[in-house]
Amino acid sequence: MPANAVPFPGRTTPLTGWGRTAPTATRLIRPRTYEEAATAVRACGARGGIARGLGRAYGDAAQNAGGAVLDMTGLDRVHAVDADGGTVLCDAGVSLHRLMEVLLPLGWFVPVTPGTRQVTVGGAIAADIHGKNHHVSGAFSRHVLSLELLTADGEIRTVVPGTPLFDATAGGLGLTGVILTATVRLLPVETSWMSVDTERARDLDDLLARLTATDRYYRYSAAWIDLLARGSATGRAVLTRGEHASLETLESSARARGARLTRRGPLGRPLDFRPSRFPVAPALVPGGLLGRTTVGLFNELWYRKAPRARADQLQRIATFFHPLDGVPHWNRLRGRSGFVQYRFVVGHGHEEALRRIVTRISARRCPCFLAVLKRFGEGEPGWLSFPTPGWSLALDIPAGLPGLGAFLDRLDEEVAAADGRVHLAEDARLRPELLGAMYPRLPEFRALRRELDPDGVFVSDLARRLGL
């Protein structure tokens, strides 16, 4: 920091990722204008700074021990919506929840959403988030038409797809600069409802076969897997697939049920966005509450209550995409020690590696009640973007499980050998020597960072840990 610089106001506070592991103390700054953001970057100090959104990255990607963290949620304006062309220009601190509130009544939806809508647009780009529609629509950055990036030299640059800076920023975890605004292409919809098909798969092979044969017929698909099932039931799953329901679908459903077509029902307000909300998860949850016995019972009930096959069920958008958002602070349910979110992808043609990994997790008896498998489509241009063609599995594991670190290290090696990678935005413990095998364009990312930010203004706990 220059000798005459004045430190930007901020308060020192401990921060963690959503997994609530490895807290570090940082100077938290909340700019409310682009000028304040630029001032904060100039005053980050020797330990640098990193932008942060709503804190839904599970690991340490938005932490910076001893340095500064810029809370970008104060920059939350929706500047313009092109309701004819289907684009939105907004600040990076705008959440996907807010976009849905604004856009759905106009007949538009966000092009990609993960399992939570409590993600900022800046975070969606920095993590290059994916959703249940990756096999059709790709990751979030594929729908970004341009963005404004505050770089280490204090300049605000307009960055567009197809350039090295865009490819380094999409999935770049905030290490190329602070995203200030973005213009995003939207998806047209007729209603705020989903038409959903659900079916059970008896084991992992059955699940992979169903996804391979039918994924192309659905925009959205994902499967919950019972990772405590063993033997012939290993990898048994509940497969859920859906499409945005049309007005005609709502009308047909109403007629089938003999319902009156009134203005008070879904047909009268087909684009209403009304997410359900349940009580806040308690601050203190006993560590053993979600142990093997409890999770095993939950998994058994969840699998058996699912229909063997059900088609065309109507669900609200929030129910289909974001069921956990209805329970604020649900991450507390794992107790004081928190949890590790382990998300990886292995390439097509490496299904045997996926089978081995699922079998090892099941044999380890990891109490995972949130385990989701998806089929990815084409890879992304982002140099550190996670999605690559193949099979992605995400699971949450209690951080205090004995021997967890060594167990996941061995899984990392299998993933890397199967043309796969772990998701850096959710990582908290990957060994740096595996990073290059998982992300082959890592040298280009490091070279651009050295050129763009020679003094290391933008840095995070994850960047230090992995040598990014």
Short mmCIF file of C-alpha atoms in Angstrom, two decimals:
data_model
loop_
_atom_site.label_atom_id
_atom_site.label_comp_id
_atom_site.label_asym_id
_atom_site.label_seq_id
_atom_site.Cartn_x
_atom_site.Cartn_y
_atom_site.Cartn_z
CA MET A 1 0.00 0.00 0.00
CA PRO A 2 1.44 3.45 -0.85
CA ALA A 3 2.77 5.43 2.11
CA ASN A 4 0.11 8.13 1.74
CA ALA A 5 -2.82 5.73 1.34
CA VAL A 6 -5.59 5.84 3.92
CA PRO A 7 -6.87 2.41 5.01
CA PHE A 8 -10.47 1.89 3.93
CA PRO A 9 -12.94 1.41 6.80
CA GLY A 10 -13.68 -2.19 7.69
CA ARG A 11 -14.18 -4.44 10.66
CA THR A 12 -12.12 -7.48 11.58
CA THR A 13 -14.26 -10.59 11.73
CA PRO A 14 -13.86 -14.37 11.42
CA LEU A 15 -15.18 -15.83 8.17
CA THR A 16 -15.80 -19.35 6.93
CA GLY A 17 -17.29 -20.90 3.84
CA TRP A 18 -20.76 -22.45 3.87
CA GLY A 19 -19.25 -25.67 5.19
CA ARG A 20 -18.27 -23.79 8.38
CA THR A 21 -14.74 -25.18 8.52
CA ALA A 22 -11.35 -23.44 8.86
CA PRO A 23 -12.41 -19.93 9.99
CA THR A 24 -9.90 -17.13 9.42
CA ALA A 25 -9.96 -13.51 10.58
CA THR A 26 -10.20 -10.81 7.93
CA ARG A 27 -10.95 -7.12 7.50
CA LEU A 28 -14.45 -7.09 6.03
CA ILE A 29 -15.25 -4.14 3.77
CA ARG A 30 -18.65 -3.42 2.23
CA PRO A 31 -18.40 -0.95 -0.66
CA ARG A 32 -21.64 0.63 -1.88
CA THR A 33 -20.33 2.33 -5.02
CA TYR A 34 -17.83 1.43 -7.72
CA GLU A 35 -15.60 4.24 -6.43
CA GLU A 36 -15.64 2.75 -2.93
CA ALA A 37 -14.76 -0.64 -4.40
CA ALA A 38 -11.78 0.89 -6.23
CA THR A 39 -10.65 2.66 -3.05
CA ALA A 40 -10.92 -0.59 -1.10
CA VAL A 41 -8.79 -2.44 -3.66
CA ARG A 42 -6.09 0.25 -3.48
CA ALA A 43 -6.08 -0.02 0.32
CA CYS A 44 -6.08 -3.81 0.67
CA GLY A 45 -2.60 -3.86 2.19
CA ALA A 46 0.16 -6.46 2.12
CA ARG A 47 -2.21 -9.42 2.52
CA GLY A 48 -4.33 -8.36 -0.44
CA GLY A 49 -8.07 -8.76 -0.85
CA ILE A 50 -10.78 -10.90 -2.42
CA ALA A 51 -14.40 -10.26 -3.36
CA ARG A 52 -17.19 -12.17 -1.60
CA GLY A 53 -20.89 -12.49 -2.28
CA LEU A 54 -23.41 -14.26 -0.06
CA GLY A 55 -20.90 -16.73 1.34
CA ARG A 56 -22.23 -19.90 -0.32
CA ALA A 57 -18.83 -21.17 -1.49
CA TYR A 58 -18.35 -24.20 0.76
CA GLY A 59 -14.58 -23.92 1.20
CA ASP A 60 -12.07 -21.09 1.57
CA ALA A 61 -12.33 -19.43 -1.85
CA ALA A 62 -13.84 -16.24 -0.36
CA GLN A 63 -11.66 -16.04 2.77
CA ASN A 64 -8.42 -14.09 3.22
CA ALA A 65 -6.61 -14.59 6.51
CA GLY A 66 -5.13 -11.33 7.78
CA GLY A 67 -6.16 -9.44 4.66
CA ALA A 68 -9.27 -7.78 3.26
CA VAL A 69 -12.52 -9.27 1.98
CA LEU A 70 -14.86 -7.08 -0.08
CA ASP A 71 -18.50 -7.87 0.67
CA MET A 72 -20.07 -7.02 -2.70
CA THR A 73 -23.70 -7.36 -1.63
CA GLY A 74 -23.93 -3.58 -1.21
CA LEU A 75 -23.70 -3.27 -5.01
CA ASP A 76 -27.08 -4.76 -5.77
CA ARG A 77 -28.82 -2.71 -8.46
CA VAL A 78 -30.68 -4.15 -11.43
CA HIS A 79 -29.86 -1.49 -14.01
CA ALA A 80 -31.85 -2.56 -17.05
CA VAL A 81 -34.00 -5.42 -18.29
CA ASP A 82 -34.57 -5.88 -22.01
CA ALA A 83 -37.93 -7.64 -21.83
CA ASP A 84 -38.02 -8.03 -25.61
CA GLY A 85 -34.49 -9.27 -26.20
CA GLY A 86 -34.18 -11.23 -22.94
CA THR A 87 -31.13 -9.70 -21.25
CA VAL A 88 -30.44 -8.08 -17.91
CA LEU A 89 -27.69 -5.65 -16.85
CA CYS A 90 -27.07 -5.75 -13.11
CA ASP A 91 -24.50 -5.23 -10.40
CA ALA A 92 -22.38 -8.19 -9.33
CA GLY A 93 -23.92 -8.12 -5.84
CA VAL A 94 -27.44 -8.87 -7.09
CA SER A 95 -28.59 -12.31 -5.97
CA LEU A 96 -30.23 -14.88 -8.22
CA HIS A 97 -33.18 -14.68 -5.82
CA ARG A 98 -33.57 -10.99 -6.57
CA LEU A 99 -33.28 -11.61 -10.30
CA MET A 100 -36.07 -14.18 -10.10
CA GLU A 101 -38.27 -11.69 -8.26
CA VAL A 102 -37.69 -9.12 -11.01
CA LEU A 103 -37.59 -11.36 -14.08
CA LEU A 104 -40.24 -14.04 -13.58
CA PRO A 105 -43.20 -11.62 -13.73
CA LEU A 106 -41.79 -10.49 -17.09
CA GLY A 107 -41.61 -14.05 -18.44
CA TRP A 108 -37.86 -14.60 -18.05
CA PHE A 109 -35.73 -16.90 -15.89
CA VAL A 110 -32.03 -17.09 -15.07
CA PRO A 111 -30.25 -19.33 -17.59
CA VAL A 112 -28.44 -21.42 -14.96
CA THR A 113 -29.07 -21.84 -11.25
CA PRO A 114 -27.30 -24.08 -8.74
CA GLY A 115 -29.01 -25.70 -5.76
CA THR A 116 -29.41 -22.32 -4.05
CA ARG A 117 -30.67 -18.99 -5.36
CA GLN A 118 -28.74 -17.21 -2.57
CA VAL A 119 -25.80 -16.65 -4.90
CA THR A 120 -24.71 -13.31 -6.35
CA VAL A 121 -24.19 -12.78 -10.06
CA GLY A 122 -20.53 -12.00 -9.38
CA GLY A 123 -20.17 -15.24 -7.45
CA ALA A 124 -21.98 -17.15 -10.21
CA ILE A 125 -19.37 -15.95 -12.71
CA ALA A 126 -16.36 -16.33 -10.41
CA ALA A 127 -17.34 -19.95 -9.65
CA ASP A 128 -18.84 -20.49 -13.14
CA ILE A 129 -21.76 -22.22 -11.48
CA HIS A 130 -23.64 -25.07 -13.13
CA GLY A 131 -27.09 -26.49 -12.54
CA LYS A 132 -29.32 -29.40 -13.47
CA ASN A 133 -29.25 -28.22 -17.09
CA HIS A 134 -25.53 -28.34 -17.84
CA HIS A 135 -25.99 -31.06 -20.47
CA VAL A 136 -28.22 -28.60 -22.37
CA SER A 137 -27.21 -25.07 -21.36
CA GLY A 138 -23.67 -25.27 -20.03
CA ALA A 139 -22.41 -23.19 -17.11
CA PHE A 140 -23.39 -19.65 -16.13
CA SER A 141 -20.56 -17.86 -17.95
CA ARG A 142 -21.79 -19.22 -21.29
CA HIS A 143 -24.74 -16.81 -20.93
CA VAL A 144 -22.72 -13.73 -19.91
CA LEU A 145 -22.52 -11.25 -22.80
CA SER A 146 -20.10 -8.89 -21.07
CA LEU A 147 -18.87 -7.87 -17.64
CA GLU A 148 -17.07 -4.98 -16.02
CA LEU A 149 -13.97 -5.97 -14.06
CA LEU A 150 -12.02 -3.81 -11.60
CA THR A 151 -8.43 -4.97 -11.97
CA ALA A 152 -5.42 -4.58 -9.69
CA ASP A 153 -4.22 -1.41 -11.44
CA GLY A 154 -7.49 0.36 -10.56
CA GLU A 155 -8.88 0.23 -14.10
CA ILE A 156 -12.40 -0.88 -14.90
CA ARG A 157 -12.27 -3.06 -18.00
CA THR A 158 -15.13 -4.27 -20.16
CA VAL A 159 -14.53 -7.98 -20.69
CA VAL A 160 -16.30 -10.08 -23.32
CA PRO A 161 -16.40 -13.81 -24.10
CA GLY A 162 -13.67 -15.21 -26.31
CA THR A 163 -10.87 -13.20 -24.70
CA PRO A 164 -8.17 -14.55 -22.37
CA LEU A 165 -9.29 -12.27 -19.53
CA PHE A 166 -12.87 -13.54 -19.78
CA ASP A 167 -11.71 -17.17 -19.80
CA ALA A 168 -9.54 -16.52 -16.75
CA THR A 169 -12.31 -14.68 -14.90
CA ALA A 170 -15.09 -17.22 -15.56
CA GLY A 171 -14.37 -19.77 -12.87
CA GLY A 172 -11.34 -17.75 -11.75
CA LEU A 173 -12.57 -17.45 -8.15
CA GLY A 174 -12.19 -13.67 -8.02
CA LEU A 175 -8.43 -13.78 -8.57
CA THR A 176 -8.38 -11.65 -11.75
CA GLY A 177 -10.27 -8.73 -10.17
CA VAL A 178 -13.57 -7.57 -8.75
CA ILE A 179 -16.59 -8.10 -11.00
CA LEU A 180 -18.74 -4.96 -10.83
CA THR A 181 -21.51 -5.55 -13.38
CA ALA A 182 -22.63 -8.18 -15.87
CA THR A 183 -24.99 -8.42 -18.82
CA VAL A 184 -26.66 -11.84 -18.89
CA ARG A 185 -28.80 -13.55 -21.52
CA LEU A 186 -32.05 -14.97 -20.07
CA LEU A 187 -34.37 -17.92 -20.66
CA PRO A 188 -38.01 -17.28 -21.71
CA VAL A 189 -40.69 -19.02 -19.62
CA GLU A 190 -44.50 -18.93 -19.61
CA THR A 191 -45.02 -19.85 -15.94
CA SER A 192 -43.25 -20.14 -12.61
CA TRP A 193 -44.06 -23.85 -12.49
CA MET A 194 -42.11 -26.97 -13.48
CA SER A 195 -43.43 -30.16 -15.05
CA VAL A 196 -41.49 -32.91 -13.25
CA ASP A 197 -40.91 -36.62 -13.90
CA THR A 198 -39.60 -38.79 -11.06
CA GLU A 199 -38.45 -42.40 -11.06
CA ARG A 200 -36.34 -44.77 -8.99
CA ALA A 201 -33.13 -46.44 -10.18
CA ARG A 202 -32.25 -49.73 -8.49
CA ASP A 203 -28.46 -49.23 -8.57
CA LEU A 204 -25.72 -47.06 -10.10
CA ASP A 205 -25.62 -48.92 -13.43
CA ASP A 206 -29.38 -48.55 -13.81
CA LEU A 207 -29.09 -44.83 -13.04
CA LEU A 208 -26.30 -44.20 -15.56
CA ALA A 209 -28.21 -46.09 -18.24
CA ARG A 210 -31.37 -44.05 -17.64
CA LEU A 211 -29.49 -40.75 -17.77
CA THR A 212 -27.55 -41.72 -20.89
CA ALA A 213 -30.66 -42.86 -22.75
CA THR A 214 -33.04 -40.02 -21.91
CA ASP A 215 -31.14 -36.91 -20.76
CA ARG A 216 -31.42 -35.29 -24.18
CA TYR A 217 -35.21 -35.15 -23.81
CA TYR A 218 -35.10 -32.99 -20.68
CA ARG A 219 -33.71 -29.54 -19.96
CA TYR A 220 -33.11 -30.37 -16.29
CA SER A 221 -32.07 -33.63 -14.64
CA ALA A 222 -30.34 -34.73 -11.45
CA ALA A 223 -30.37 -37.77 -9.20
CA TRP A 224 -30.23 -38.12 -5.43
CA ILE A 225 -28.07 -41.15 -4.56
CA ASP A 226 -28.20 -43.24 -1.40
CA LEU A 227 -24.50 -43.51 -0.53
CA LEU A 228 -25.20 -45.74 2.45
CA ALA A 229 -26.74 -48.47 0.31
CA ARG A 230 -24.45 -51.45 -0.28
CA GLY A 231 -24.30 -54.72 -2.17
CA SER A 232 -26.69 -55.04 -5.10
CA ALA A 233 -28.31 -51.70 -4.13
CA THR A 234 -25.07 -49.70 -4.30
CA GLY A 235 -25.79 -46.36 -5.95
CA ARG A 236 -29.57 -46.71 -5.87
CA ALA A 237 -31.13 -43.36 -6.65
CA VAL A 238 -34.16 -41.18 -7.21
CA LEU A 239 -33.96 -39.50 -10.61
CA THR A 240 -35.80 -36.20 -11.07
CA ARG A 241 -36.15 -34.46 -14.42
CA GLY A 242 -38.14 -31.46 -15.50
CA GLU A 243 -39.11 -28.75 -17.93
CA HIS A 244 -40.61 -25.31 -17.49
CA ALA A 245 -44.37 -25.78 -17.54
CA SER A 246 -46.27 -23.97 -20.27
CA LEU A 247 -49.62 -22.25 -19.83
CA GLU A 248 -51.16 -25.10 -21.78
CA THR A 249 -49.70 -27.55 -19.24
CA LEU A 250 -51.29 -25.62 -16.36
CA GLU A 251 -54.64 -25.54 -18.14
CA SER A 252 -54.53 -29.27 -18.86
CA SER A 253 -53.65 -30.03 -15.25
CA ALA A 254 -56.49 -27.88 -13.98
CA ARG A 255 -58.99 -29.59 -16.27
CA ALA A 256 -57.74 -33.04 -15.23
CA ARG A 257 -58.30 -32.16 -11.59
CA GLY A 258 -61.67 -30.56 -12.32
CA ALA A 259 -60.39 -27.27 -10.93
CA ARG A 260 -62.02 -23.98 -11.81
CA LEU A 261 -59.90 -21.71 -14.00
CA THR A 262 -59.99 -18.63 -11.76
CA ARG A 263 -57.73 -15.64 -11.40
CA ARG A 264 -56.93 -16.67 -7.84
CA GLY A 265 -55.24 -19.94 -8.83
CA PRO A 266 -52.01 -20.62 -10.75
CA LEU A 267 -53.70 -19.77 -14.06
CA GLY A 268 -54.58 -16.31 -12.79
CA ARG A 269 -51.02 -15.62 -11.69
CA PRO A 270 -48.91 -18.08 -13.67
CA LEU A 271 -45.65 -16.16 -13.16
CA ASP A 272 -45.92 -15.64 -9.39
CA PHE A 273 -42.70 -16.32 -7.50
CA ARG A 274 -43.58 -17.45 -3.97
CA PRO A 275 -40.85 -19.55 -2.34
CA SER A 276 -41.78 -21.42 0.83
CA ARG A 277 -39.94 -20.58 4.02
CA PHE A 278 -39.53 -22.76 7.10
CA PRO A 279 -38.10 -22.03 10.57
CA VAL A 280 -34.42 -21.10 10.83
CA ALA A 281 -32.15 -24.03 11.66
CA PRO A 282 -31.03 -23.80 15.31
CA ALA A 283 -27.62 -22.31 16.07
CA LEU A 284 -26.55 -25.35 18.10
CA VAL A 285 -27.18 -28.82 16.70
CA PRO A 286 -25.76 -31.93 18.43
CA GLY A 287 -22.90 -33.37 16.37
CA GLY A 288 -24.41 -36.86 16.31
CA LEU A 289 -27.85 -35.80 15.15
CA LEU A 290 -27.01 -36.65 11.53
CA GLY A 291 -24.89 -39.72 12.14
CA ARG A 292 -24.97 -43.02 10.24
CA THR A 293 -28.10 -44.32 11.96
CA THR A 294 -30.16 -41.17 11.43
CA VAL A 295 -28.96 -40.60 7.88
CA GLY A 296 -29.42 -44.27 7.04
CA LEU A 297 -33.04 -44.09 8.19
CA PHE A 298 -33.59 -40.87 6.25
CA ASN A 299 -32.10 -42.38 3.09
CA GLU A 300 -34.23 -45.51 3.37
CA LEU A 301 -37.42 -43.50 3.82
CA TRP A 302 -36.51 -41.03 1.06
CA TYR A 303 -35.87 -43.82 -1.46
CA ARG A 304 -38.97 -45.82 -0.58
CA LYS A 305 -41.35 -42.87 -0.58
CA ALA A 306 -40.27 -41.88 -4.09
CA PRO A 307 -42.56 -43.19 -6.83
CA ARG A 308 -41.27 -45.96 -9.05
CA ALA A 309 -42.33 -43.74 -11.93
CA ARG A 310 -44.40 -40.55 -11.97
CA ALA A 311 -44.79 -38.09 -14.83
CA ASP A 312 -45.92 -34.49 -15.25
CA GLN A 313 -46.13 -33.47 -11.60
CA LEU A 314 -46.38 -29.69 -11.21
CA GLN A 315 -43.92 -28.10 -8.80
CA ARG A 316 -43.08 -24.51 -8.01
CA ILE A 317 -39.75 -23.33 -9.38
CA ALA A 318 -38.36 -22.85 -5.86
CA THR A 319 -39.40 -26.37 -4.84
CA PHE A 320 -37.77 -27.96 -7.87
CA PHE A 321 -34.51 -26.02 -7.84
CA HIS A 322 -33.93 -24.82 -4.27
CA PRO A 323 -35.64 -26.95 -1.62
CA LEU A 324 -32.97 -26.25 1.01
CA ASP A 325 -33.35 -22.48 0.64
CA GLY A 326 -36.61 -22.87 2.52
CA VAL A 327 -34.57 -23.63 5.69
CA PRO A 328 -32.38 -20.60 6.47
CA HIS A 329 -28.92 -21.54 7.80
CA TRP A 330 -29.46 -25.22 7.03
CA ASN A 331 -25.67 -25.64 7.11
CA ARG A 332 -25.93 -25.60 10.92
CA LEU A 333 -27.54 -29.02 10.81
CA ARG A 334 -24.12 -30.68 10.59
CA GLY A 335 -23.18 -29.43 14.06
CA ARG A 336 -20.23 -27.40 15.33
CA SER A 337 -17.57 -29.14 13.27
CA GLY A 338 -19.29 -28.27 9.98
CA PHE A 339 -19.02 -30.36 6.82
CA VAL A 340 -16.95 -30.87 3.71
CA GLN A 341 -18.68 -30.59 0.36
CA TYR A 342 -16.88 -32.98 -1.98
CA ARG A 343 -17.84 -32.40 -5.60
CA PHE A 344 -15.96 -34.05 -8.43
CA VAL A 345 -16.40 -34.99 -12.07
CA VAL A 346 -14.91 -37.93 -13.98
CA GLY A 347 -14.81 -38.09 -17.75
CA HIS A 348 -17.06 -40.12 -20.02
CA GLY A 349 -15.51 -43.54 -20.54
CA HIS A 350 -14.43 -43.65 -16.89
CA GLU A 351 -17.66 -45.02 -15.48
CA GLU A 352 -15.73 -47.83 -13.78
CA ALA A 353 -13.83 -45.23 -11.76
CA LEU A 354 -17.15 -43.69 -10.72
CA ARG A 355 -18.37 -47.12 -9.64
CA ARG A 356 -15.23 -47.68 -7.57
CA ILE A 357 -15.56 -44.31 -5.88
CA VAL A 358 -19.25 -44.80 -5.06
CA THR A 359 -18.49 -48.29 -3.72
CA ARG A 360 -15.66 -46.95 -1.55
CA ILE A 361 -17.85 -44.19 -0.12
CA SER A 362 -20.62 -46.69 0.61
CA ALA A 363 -18.17 -49.11 2.26
CA ARG A 364 -16.77 -46.23 4.35
CA ARG A 365 -20.31 -45.64 5.68
CA CYS A 366 -20.05 -41.87 5.27
CA PRO A 367 -23.32 -40.36 6.60
CA CYS A 368 -24.26 -38.41 3.45
CA PHE A 369 -27.87 -37.40 3.06
CA LEU A 370 -27.18 -34.84 0.33
CA ALA A 371 -25.58 -36.67 -2.60
CA VAL A 372 -26.41 -35.60 -6.15
CA LEU A 373 -25.25 -36.99 -9.48
CA LYS A 374 -25.50 -35.08 -12.77
CA ARG A 375 -24.42 -35.68 -16.33
CA PHE A 376 -22.34 -32.85 -17.77
CA GLY A 377 -22.32 -31.76 -21.39
CA GLU A 378 -19.59 -29.87 -23.23
CA GLY A 379 -16.69 -28.41 -21.28
CA GLU A 380 -16.41 -24.71 -20.53
CA PRO A 381 -13.86 -22.24 -21.93
CA GLY A 382 -12.98 -20.96 -18.46
CA TRP A 383 -9.46 -22.04 -17.56
CA LEU A 384 -10.47 -23.00 -14.02
CA SER A 385 -14.14 -23.78 -14.72
CA PHE A 386 -15.21 -27.00 -13.08
CA PRO A 387 -17.61 -28.57 -15.62
CA THR A 388 -16.07 -30.95 -18.13
CA PRO A 389 -17.83 -33.73 -20.08
CA GLY A 390 -18.63 -36.61 -17.75
CA TRP A 391 -20.34 -37.52 -14.49
CA SER A 392 -20.44 -35.15 -11.54
CA LEU A 393 -21.13 -36.32 -7.99
CA ALA A 394 -21.51 -34.00 -4.99
CA LEU A 395 -21.79 -35.15 -1.40
CA ASP A 396 -21.61 -33.56 2.02
CA ILE A 397 -19.54 -35.29 4.70
CA PRO A 398 -19.21 -34.32 8.40
CA ALA A 399 -15.85 -32.60 8.80
CA GLY A 400 -15.15 -34.42 12.07
CA LEU A 401 -15.33 -37.91 10.55
CA PRO A 402 -12.17 -39.83 11.62
CA GLY A 403 -9.65 -40.30 8.82
CA LEU A 404 -11.61 -38.14 6.41
CA GLY A 405 -8.60 -36.24 5.03
CA ALA A 406 -6.67 -39.34 4.04
CA PHE A 407 -9.80 -40.95 2.59
CA LEU A 408 -10.57 -37.94 0.37
CA ASP A 409 -6.92 -37.70 -0.69
CA ARG A 410 -7.19 -41.22 -2.12
CA LEU A 411 -10.42 -40.30 -3.89
CA ASP A 412 -8.71 -37.23 -5.37
CA GLU A 413 -6.07 -39.48 -6.91
CA GLU A 414 -8.75 -41.68 -8.51
CA VAL A 415 -10.57 -38.63 -9.83
CA ALA A 416 -7.41 -37.15 -11.36
CA ALA A 417 -6.56 -40.48 -13.00
CA ALA A 418 -10.05 -40.60 -14.56
CA ASP A 419 -9.67 -37.29 -16.46
CA GLY A 420 -11.56 -35.62 -13.63
CA ARG A 421 -11.30 -32.76 -11.19
CA VAL A 422 -12.70 -31.45 -7.94
CA HIS A 423 -14.69 -28.21 -7.75
CA LEU A 424 -12.37 -25.50 -6.44
CA ALA A 425 -15.20 -23.20 -5.29
CA GLU A 426 -16.28 -25.94 -2.88
CA ASP A 427 -12.86 -27.25 -1.95
CA ALA A 428 -11.19 -26.83 1.44
CA ARG A 429 -8.44 -29.48 1.42
CA LEU A 430 -7.12 -30.50 -2.04
CA ARG A 431 -3.37 -31.21 -2.22
CA PRO A 432 -1.73 -28.66 -4.59
CA GLU A 433 0.32 -31.30 -6.44
CA LEU A 434 -2.87 -32.69 -8.01
CA LEU A 435 -4.13 -29.34 -9.26
CA GLY A 436 -2.21 -29.34 -12.55
CA ALA A 437 -3.50 -32.78 -13.54
CA MET A 438 -7.08 -31.70 -12.87
CA TYR A 439 -6.84 -28.27 -14.54
CA PRO A 440 -4.46 -28.48 -17.53
CA ARG A 441 -4.80 -24.76 -18.33
CA LEU A 442 -3.49 -23.80 -14.91
CA PRO A 443 -0.14 -22.49 -16.34
CA GLU A 444 -2.01 -20.01 -18.56
CA PHE A 445 -4.08 -18.83 -15.59
CA ARG A 446 -1.00 -18.29 -13.46
CA ALA A 447 0.80 -16.45 -16.27
CA LEU A 448 -2.12 -14.07 -16.85
CA ARG A 449 -2.38 -13.40 -13.11
CA ARG A 450 1.32 -12.54 -12.91
CA GLU A 451 0.92 -10.12 -15.81
CA LEU A 452 -2.33 -8.57 -14.61
CA ASP A 453 -1.61 -8.50 -10.88
CA PRO A 454 2.17 -8.64 -10.30
CA ASP A 455 1.88 -7.42 -6.71
CA GLY A 456 -0.69 -10.02 -5.68
CA VAL A 457 -3.49 -7.59 -4.84
CA PHE A 458 -6.15 -10.28 -5.26
CA VAL A 459 -5.58 -13.30 -3.08
CA SER A 460 -7.55 -15.76 -0.96
CA ASP A 461 -6.93 -18.58 1.48
CA LEU A 462 -7.60 -21.03 -1.35
CA ALA A 463 -5.16 -19.25 -3.68
CA ARG A 464 -2.38 -19.42 -1.07
CA ARG A 465 -3.12 -23.05 -0.24
CA LEU A 466 -3.05 -24.20 -3.87
CA GLY A 467 -0.50 -21.75 -5.25
CA LEU A 468 -2.87 -20.19 -7.74
#
